[in-house]
Short mmCIF file of C-alpha atoms in Angstrom, two decimals:
data_model
loop_
_atom_site.label_atom_id
_atom_site.label_comp_id
_atom_site.label_asym_id
_atom_site.label_seq_id
_atom_site.Cartn_x
_atom_site.Cartn_y
_atom_site.Cartn_z
CA MET M 1 -42.10 -4.73 55.07
CA THR M 2 -39.59 -3.19 52.84
CA ALA M 3 -35.73 -4.09 53.06
CA SER M 4 -33.38 -1.17 54.00
CA ALA M 5 -29.61 -0.89 53.66
CA ASP M 6 -29.04 -2.03 56.98
CA VAL M 7 -31.27 -5.27 56.83
CA PRO M 8 -29.51 -8.11 54.89
CA VAL M 9 -31.82 -8.97 52.21
CA PRO M 10 -32.39 -12.85 52.14
CA ARG M 11 -30.89 -15.05 49.18
CA ARG M 12 -33.23 -16.63 46.87
CA GLY M 13 -32.22 -19.07 44.17
CA PRO M 14 -29.15 -21.07 43.92
CA LYS M 15 -26.08 -19.89 45.64
CA LEU M 16 -23.89 -17.97 43.31
CA GLU M 17 -20.41 -18.62 43.02
CA PRO M 18 -17.90 -16.23 44.45
CA LEU M 19 -16.67 -13.66 41.91
CA LEU M 20 -12.79 -13.34 42.87
CA LEU M 21 -10.48 -11.05 40.95
CA SER M 22 -6.79 -10.84 40.54
CA PRO M 23 -5.39 -7.75 41.22
CA ASP M 24 -4.52 -7.19 37.65
CA GLU M 25 -8.17 -7.66 36.82
CA ARG M 26 -9.11 -5.33 39.29
CA VAL M 27 -6.73 -2.49 38.30
CA VAL M 28 -8.18 -2.94 34.45
CA LEU M 29 -11.75 -2.92 35.77
CA GLU M 30 -11.42 0.40 37.79
CA ARG M 31 -9.70 1.71 34.77
CA TRP M 32 -12.72 0.90 32.44
CA ALA M 33 -15.26 2.08 35.06
CA ARG M 34 -13.58 5.59 35.58
CA ARG M 35 -12.04 6.21 32.20
CA PRO M 36 -14.01 8.83 30.46
CA SER M 37 -13.02 7.42 26.90
CA SER M 38 -14.26 3.99 27.60
CA ALA M 39 -17.41 3.07 26.11
CA GLN M 40 -20.19 3.64 28.44
CA ALA M 41 -21.39 0.04 27.91
CA VAL M 42 -18.21 -1.48 28.79
CA ALA M 43 -17.65 0.92 31.94
CA LEU M 44 -21.31 -0.24 33.20
CA ARG M 45 -19.97 -3.81 32.95
CA ALA M 46 -16.95 -3.39 34.89
CA ARG M 47 -18.96 -1.42 37.43
CA ILE M 48 -21.10 -4.48 37.50
CA VAL M 49 -18.03 -6.72 38.20
CA LEU M 50 -16.76 -4.81 40.80
CA ALA M 51 -19.96 -4.64 42.81
CA CYS M 52 -20.46 -8.38 42.77
CA ALA M 53 -16.57 -9.12 43.47
CA GLY M 54 -15.52 -10.72 46.50
CA ALA M 55 -15.62 -13.81 48.85
CA ASP M 56 -19.09 -12.69 50.50
CA VAL M 57 -21.39 -12.97 47.69
CA PRO M 58 -23.83 -9.75 47.46
CA PRO M 59 -27.41 -10.26 46.17
CA ILE M 60 -28.08 -9.55 42.41
CA VAL M 61 -30.85 -7.38 43.57
CA VAL M 62 -28.92 -5.37 45.69
CA VAL M 63 -26.25 -4.82 43.54
CA ALA M 64 -28.65 -4.23 40.63
CA ARG M 65 -30.39 -1.74 42.98
CA GLU M 66 -27.10 0.03 43.78
CA LEU M 67 -26.46 0.62 39.92
CA ARG M 68 -29.79 1.42 38.90
CA ILE M 69 -30.22 -1.45 36.35
CA ALA M 70 -31.96 -4.72 35.90
CA ALA M 71 -31.22 -7.50 37.92
CA ASP M 72 -31.27 -9.68 34.82
CA THR M 73 -28.39 -7.37 33.64
CA VAL M 74 -26.31 -7.81 36.57
CA ARG M 75 -26.70 -11.72 36.20
CA LYS M 76 -25.79 -11.77 32.58
CA TRP M 77 -22.31 -9.62 32.87
CA ARG M 78 -21.68 -11.49 35.92
CA ARG M 79 -22.25 -14.68 34.17
CA ARG M 80 -20.20 -13.82 31.33
CA PHE M 81 -17.39 -12.32 33.42
CA LEU M 82 -17.00 -15.80 35.19
CA ALA M 83 -17.04 -17.96 31.84
CA ALA M 84 -14.49 -15.67 29.90
CA ARG M 85 -13.17 -13.11 32.42
CA LEU M 86 -12.37 -9.67 31.00
CA ASP M 87 -12.52 -10.56 27.48
CA GLY M 88 -16.35 -11.74 28.29
CA LEU M 89 -17.15 -8.09 28.98
CA VAL M 90 -16.12 -6.71 25.41
CA ASP M 91 -18.46 -6.68 22.61
CA GLU M 92 -18.65 -9.78 20.23
CA PRO M 93 -18.35 -9.38 16.46
CA ARG M 94 -21.52 -8.38 14.98
CA PRO M 95 -23.15 -10.58 12.21
CA GLY M 96 -23.07 -9.09 8.55
CA ARG M 97 -20.98 -8.42 5.78
CA PRO M 98 -17.05 -8.19 6.70
CA PRO M 99 -15.63 -4.48 6.25
CA THR M 100 -14.35 -3.78 2.91
CA ILE M 101 -11.93 -1.36 4.24
CA SER M 102 -9.38 -2.43 6.86
CA VAL M 103 -9.18 -0.41 10.01
CA ASP M 104 -5.34 0.60 8.86
CA GLN M 105 -6.70 2.26 5.43
CA VAL M 106 -9.49 4.28 7.41
CA GLU M 107 -6.83 5.32 9.80
CA ALA M 108 -4.13 6.28 6.72
CA VAL M 109 -6.84 8.27 5.02
CA VAL M 110 -7.76 10.09 8.22
CA ILE M 111 -4.07 11.03 8.75
CA SER M 112 -3.67 12.34 5.19
CA THR M 113 -6.89 14.40 5.34
CA LEU M 114 -5.66 16.09 8.68
CA GLU M 115 -1.95 16.30 7.90
CA GLU M 116 -1.35 17.02 4.00
CA ILE M 117 -2.06 20.29 2.45
CA PRO M 118 -3.56 19.61 -1.20
CA LYS M 119 -1.56 21.10 -4.21
CA ASN M 120 -4.20 23.47 -5.36
CA ALA M 121 -4.82 24.59 -1.70
CA THR M 122 -4.18 28.10 -0.76
#
């Protein structure tokens, strides 16, 4: 027998801690989920947290099915949000050699390339 959208899915495993959002957090998450310029990974994480939010905790498998992702993905981002709130949803620094050129230097080069005309240009 399969569970339909009308029949509640029995919860297996440990009881989940409610994921309650402040009004400010909800606004930020909704903006991240909607905005087309957001990285798609961050937008998905925001949708996961919004789907899990509330005093009545939805089962992880239901959230995963609605968003068409793996239940482990929902568990991971739900857990990270509970541990670090909004900061837990952004990418952590990657290992490896640190950049030798700062972001400000890159920005200055791009701006000068786009806005300045070279001396010998027509």
